[in-house]
Structure formats: structure tokens, C-alpha cells
Short mmCIF file of C-alpha atoms in Angstrom, two decimals:
data_model
loop_
_atom_site.label_atom_id
_atom_site.label_comp_id
_atom_site.label_asym_id
_atom_site.label_seq_id
_atom_site.Cartn_x
_atom_site.Cartn_y
_atom_site.Cartn_z
CA MET A 27 125.90 93.56 113.43
CA TYR A 28 123.61 93.57 116.59
CA VAL A 29 120.82 90.90 116.55
CA ASP A 30 118.07 91.21 119.12
CA GLU A 31 117.64 87.71 119.90
CA ASP A 32 114.34 88.14 121.89
CA LEU A 33 113.05 89.80 118.86
CA LEU A 34 114.14 86.74 116.64
CA LYS A 35 112.59 84.30 118.75
CA GLU A 36 109.45 86.21 118.75
CA ILE A 37 109.37 86.38 115.06
CA THR A 38 110.13 82.74 114.70
CA LYS A 39 107.19 81.99 117.23
CA ARG A 40 104.92 84.03 115.53
CA VAL A 41 105.83 82.63 111.97
CA ILE A 42 105.23 79.05 113.21
CA GLU A 43 101.81 80.11 114.53
CA GLU A 44 100.77 81.80 111.20
CA ILE A 45 101.93 78.63 109.49
CA ASN A 46 99.89 76.48 111.56
CA LYS A 47 96.89 78.76 110.78
CA LYS A 48 97.65 79.20 107.15
CA GLN A 49 95.45 76.38 105.87
CA LYS A 50 92.35 77.91 107.85
CA THR A 51 92.78 81.39 106.47
CA ASP A 52 93.67 80.28 102.67
CA ASN A 53 90.17 78.21 102.78
CA VAL A 54 88.06 81.40 103.34
CA PRO A 55 86.49 82.84 100.31
CA SER A 56 87.85 86.00 98.92
CA TYR A 57 85.50 88.68 97.78
CA PHE A 58 88.01 89.69 95.05
CA ILE A 59 86.97 87.90 91.76
CA GLU A 60 89.95 87.23 89.36
CA ASN A 61 89.11 88.01 85.54
CA GLY A 62 92.12 86.90 83.81
CA ILE A 63 95.36 88.65 82.64
CA ALA A 64 95.61 92.63 83.22
CA HIS A 65 96.23 94.74 80.12
CA LYS A 66 97.11 98.33 79.71
CA GLY A 67 94.01 100.41 79.74
CA LYS A 68 93.32 103.07 77.21
CA ASN A 69 90.82 105.29 79.11
CA ILE A 70 92.84 108.37 80.18
CA LYS A 71 90.49 108.80 83.19
CA GLU A 72 91.56 105.43 84.66
CA VAL A 73 93.50 105.03 87.72
CA VAL A 74 94.63 101.64 88.60
CA ILE A 75 94.66 100.14 91.96
CA GLY A 76 97.45 97.57 92.51
CA VAL A 77 97.17 95.21 95.39
CA GLY A 78 99.91 92.74 96.51
CA PRO A 79 99.78 88.90 96.16
CA ALA A 80 98.08 88.06 99.23
CA PHE A 81 95.82 91.15 99.69
CA GLY A 82 92.17 90.28 100.35
CA LYS A 83 92.84 86.52 99.51
CA HIS A 84 95.22 85.11 102.17
CA ILE A 85 95.40 88.31 104.21
CA LYS A 86 92.20 90.13 104.77
CA LYS A 87 93.25 92.99 107.00
CA THR A 88 95.87 95.71 107.11
CA ILE A 89 98.34 95.66 110.15
CA ASN A 90 96.21 97.87 112.19
CA GLY A 91 93.03 95.98 111.74
CA LEU A 92 91.26 97.70 108.79
CA ASP A 93 89.48 95.14 106.45
CA HIS A 94 90.89 95.09 102.86
CA LYS A 95 87.36 95.30 101.58
CA ASP A 96 86.77 98.53 103.39
CA VAL A 97 90.24 100.14 102.43
CA ILE A 98 89.49 99.32 98.60
CA LYS A 99 86.20 100.68 98.90
CA GLU A 100 87.29 104.10 100.37
CA ILE A 101 90.26 104.32 97.75
CA ILE A 102 87.62 103.74 94.82
CA ALA A 103 85.28 106.50 96.45
CA GLY A 104 88.18 109.03 96.52
CA ILE A 105 89.02 108.23 92.61
CA GLU A 106 85.34 108.57 91.71
CA GLU A 107 84.53 111.76 93.66
CA GLU A 108 87.10 113.30 91.59
CA GLY A 109 85.49 112.13 88.45
CA MET A 110 88.02 109.36 87.55
CA VAL A 111 87.55 105.74 86.91
CA PRO A 112 89.01 103.12 89.12
CA ARG A 113 90.29 99.89 88.20
CA ILE A 114 91.91 97.03 90.20
CA ILE A 115 94.61 94.62 89.55
CA ARG A 116 96.73 92.12 91.50
CA VAL A 117 100.43 92.14 91.02
CA LEU A 118 101.83 88.59 91.61
CA LYS A 119 105.39 89.10 90.84
CA THR A 120 106.47 91.13 93.63
CA SER A 121 105.53 92.14 97.25
CA ASP A 122 107.47 95.42 97.27
CA VAL A 123 105.02 98.32 97.40
CA ALA A 124 107.26 100.51 95.22
CA PHE A 125 106.96 97.83 92.38
CA ILE A 126 103.36 97.09 92.86
CA GLY A 127 102.81 100.88 92.48
CA LYS A 128 105.00 101.02 89.31
CA GLU A 129 103.23 98.03 87.75
CA ALA A 130 99.76 99.64 88.32
CA ALA A 131 100.73 102.90 86.79
CA LEU A 132 102.13 101.24 83.61
CA LEU A 133 98.84 99.44 83.25
CA SER A 134 96.79 102.58 84.06
CA GLY A 135 95.26 104.57 81.00
CA SER A 136 96.27 107.59 82.68
CA GLY A 137 99.71 106.57 83.74
CA ILE A 138 99.07 106.72 87.62
CA GLY A 139 98.56 104.05 89.90
CA ILE A 140 98.26 103.27 93.37
CA GLY A 141 100.09 100.31 95.04
CA ILE A 142 99.11 98.69 98.38
CA GLN A 143 100.78 95.93 100.23
CA SER A 144 98.41 93.67 102.73
CA LYS A 145 99.88 95.36 105.61
CA GLY A 146 98.50 98.48 104.33
CA THR A 147 101.78 100.43 103.06
CA THR A 148 100.58 102.49 100.23
CA VAL A 149 102.28 104.44 97.26
CA ILE A 150 100.87 106.68 94.47
CA HIS A 151 103.24 105.93 91.53
CA GLN A 152 103.54 107.41 87.75
CA LYS A 153 104.53 105.39 84.91
CA ASP A 154 107.50 107.54 83.68
CA LEU A 155 109.07 107.36 87.18
CA TYR A 156 111.68 104.87 88.26
CA PRO A 157 110.28 102.18 90.71
CA LEU A 158 111.70 103.49 93.66
CA SER A 159 110.72 107.03 92.93
CA ASN A 160 107.00 107.98 93.80
CA LEU A 161 104.71 110.86 93.87
CA GLU A 162 103.63 110.08 97.34
CA LEU A 163 104.57 107.34 99.82
CA PHE A 164 102.75 106.26 102.91
CA PRO A 165 105.38 103.79 104.81
CA GLN A 166 103.43 103.87 108.34
CA ALA A 167 100.69 101.79 107.53
CA PRO A 168 99.48 101.71 111.22
CA LEU A 169 98.80 105.33 111.05
CA LEU A 170 96.51 105.06 107.86
CA ASN A 171 92.78 104.98 108.36
CA LEU A 172 89.89 104.56 106.31
CA GLU A 173 89.55 108.57 105.92
CA LEU A 174 93.26 108.73 104.71
CA TYR A 175 92.93 105.88 102.07
CA ARG A 176 90.06 107.99 100.44
CA GLU A 177 92.12 110.87 100.30
CA ILE A 178 94.82 108.77 98.66
CA GLY A 179 92.38 107.88 96.09
CA LYS A 180 91.47 111.52 95.72
CA ASN A 181 94.92 112.77 95.27
CA ALA A 182 95.80 110.01 92.70
CA ALA A 183 92.95 110.94 90.59
CA ARG A 184 94.00 114.73 90.91
CA TYR A 185 97.56 113.58 89.61
CA ALA A 186 95.72 111.79 86.84
CA LYS A 187 93.84 114.95 85.99
CA GLY A 188 97.04 116.87 85.67
CA MET A 189 96.21 119.15 88.73
CA MET A 190 98.49 120.92 91.12
CA VAL A 191 98.22 118.34 93.96
CA LYS A 192 98.83 119.07 97.81
CA PRO A 193 100.57 116.05 99.25
CA ILE A 194 98.73 114.29 102.19
CA LEU A 195 100.47 114.93 105.51
CA ILE A 196 100.69 112.16 107.91
CA GLN A 197 102.19 112.97 111.42
CA ASN A 198 105.09 110.55 112.01
CA ASP A 199 104.93 108.25 115.17
CA TYR A 200 108.33 106.96 116.09
CA MET A 201 106.86 104.36 118.37
CA VAL A 202 105.01 102.72 115.62
CA ARG A 203 108.11 100.68 114.24
CA PRO A 204 109.01 98.82 117.34
CA LYS A 205 105.30 98.24 118.38
CA TYR A 206 104.35 96.67 115.01
CA GLN A 207 107.87 95.31 114.09
CA VAL A 208 107.07 91.71 114.58
CA LYS A 209 103.60 91.80 112.92
CA ALA A 210 105.04 93.64 109.90
CA ALA A 211 107.74 90.84 109.49
CA ILE A 212 105.12 88.26 109.60
CA MET A 213 102.83 89.80 107.20
CA HIS A 214 105.51 90.61 104.84
CA ILE A 215 106.71 86.91 104.99
CA LYS A 216 103.21 85.62 104.29
CA GLU A 217 102.77 88.02 101.41
CA THR A 218 106.10 87.22 99.81
CA GLU A 219 105.21 83.64 99.90
CA LYS A 220 102.36 84.17 97.39
CA ILE A 221 104.85 85.75 94.77
CA LEU A 222 104.80 84.09 91.37
CA LYS A 223 107.96 85.03 89.53
CA ASN A 224 107.41 86.54 86.11
CA ALA A 225 103.76 86.08 86.51
CA GLN A 226 101.52 88.73 84.72
CA SER A 227 99.22 90.85 86.73
CA ILE A 228 95.35 89.75 87.24
CA GLU A 229 92.32 91.88 86.56
CA LEU A 230 90.12 92.18 89.73
CA THR A 231 86.59 92.96 90.45
CA VAL A 232 85.34 93.30 94.09
CA ASP A 233 81.90 92.55 95.65
CA LEU A 234 81.51 95.75 97.69
#
């Protein structure tokens, strides 16, 4: 198997830099308030937004520099514009966006959930689907802007209402992967460090 030694050295260097900065960033107050164990909702109008272990707490921005608070604000706005009710949880047992989305869907009163990693990768999930299946997946986080996050919220709400939904189209950019590869690896490592195996998800409120 071919290994890009220069890339490996760069990742190692950046990881060390991130570890050295870790104490500073972890001490910055989070605008997410944790409110105990998250339970399955009973409101059929509910759409649950599941965020990763480090989202808005140990990591504050997506891979392309969007503030997590702004991202959540737009997703919430999209859900509410469709007349549905947003709810936020933090998934602690995984950093995989598919499983974050699945957990959100399982705890959602409507059975529809949105999963989002700290780097911004997002999925719309449904409670009866296998974890690696989904309703819509947005894997190229660097291409996602606030307008698109709002549309993701809208589409999730439309699925929850049982509507015929037109998937969101995002143009692929094949230069994104090499450009952001190192940063994506570092963010994934940092989020994965915050996993608490077998931990229950936490109910969140956010000060918008």
C-alpha cells in the first residue's frame, strides 16, 4: 500500500500542534447547555439534531470556518419554517456521522434525525433505516454553507411530515479532498478523542 510520507509528516505535525493548543480551546465556555440524558421524544412534529461529541464544545467551527452556533441556528430555522419542532442532542458514543444521525432519528418523535460532525459533514436519517443507509448525505463539508444547512433543516422537516422531498443537490468538487485532507484528519482525531463508549446521548439547549 502506498503511503504519502509528506502527508503523514504534515498530519503528525498538525496533530502535535493541536494537542498543544487543546488545553486552551477546552477552557473556552460552550454555548451549548447540557440538560441530562436524552430520551425518545413523543411529539410527532419533532426533528432531532444530533451533534458529535466535540461539536460546539471542544471544536467550535466547521472545516471551512463556519461557527457551530450559526450552523445550528440555520438548521433550526429551516425546521421551524416547515412548522416542525427542533430538538438538539449530543451523541457521545460515536464520531461517525451515520451513527450520529441514526441515534438522532431513534430518539426523534417523528423518526427523522439530522446527524452532524464537528467538521460539518451532515446526514438526514430515518429510524427504520440501517445506520449506513440514509435519506440524504452531505459528505463534502467544505462545500456546505449556512444557506445549505438551512435547506437541510427544511428537508428533514419535510421528511418528518411525510412529504415527497426533492434531495438537495450540491456540486462535487474533486479538489476539496486533497485541499482539506490534513485538516479533516485532525478534526476527526480530535472528535474521536471525546467519545465515551456506551454513553447515553445528552439533551442540549443552545443560547442563540
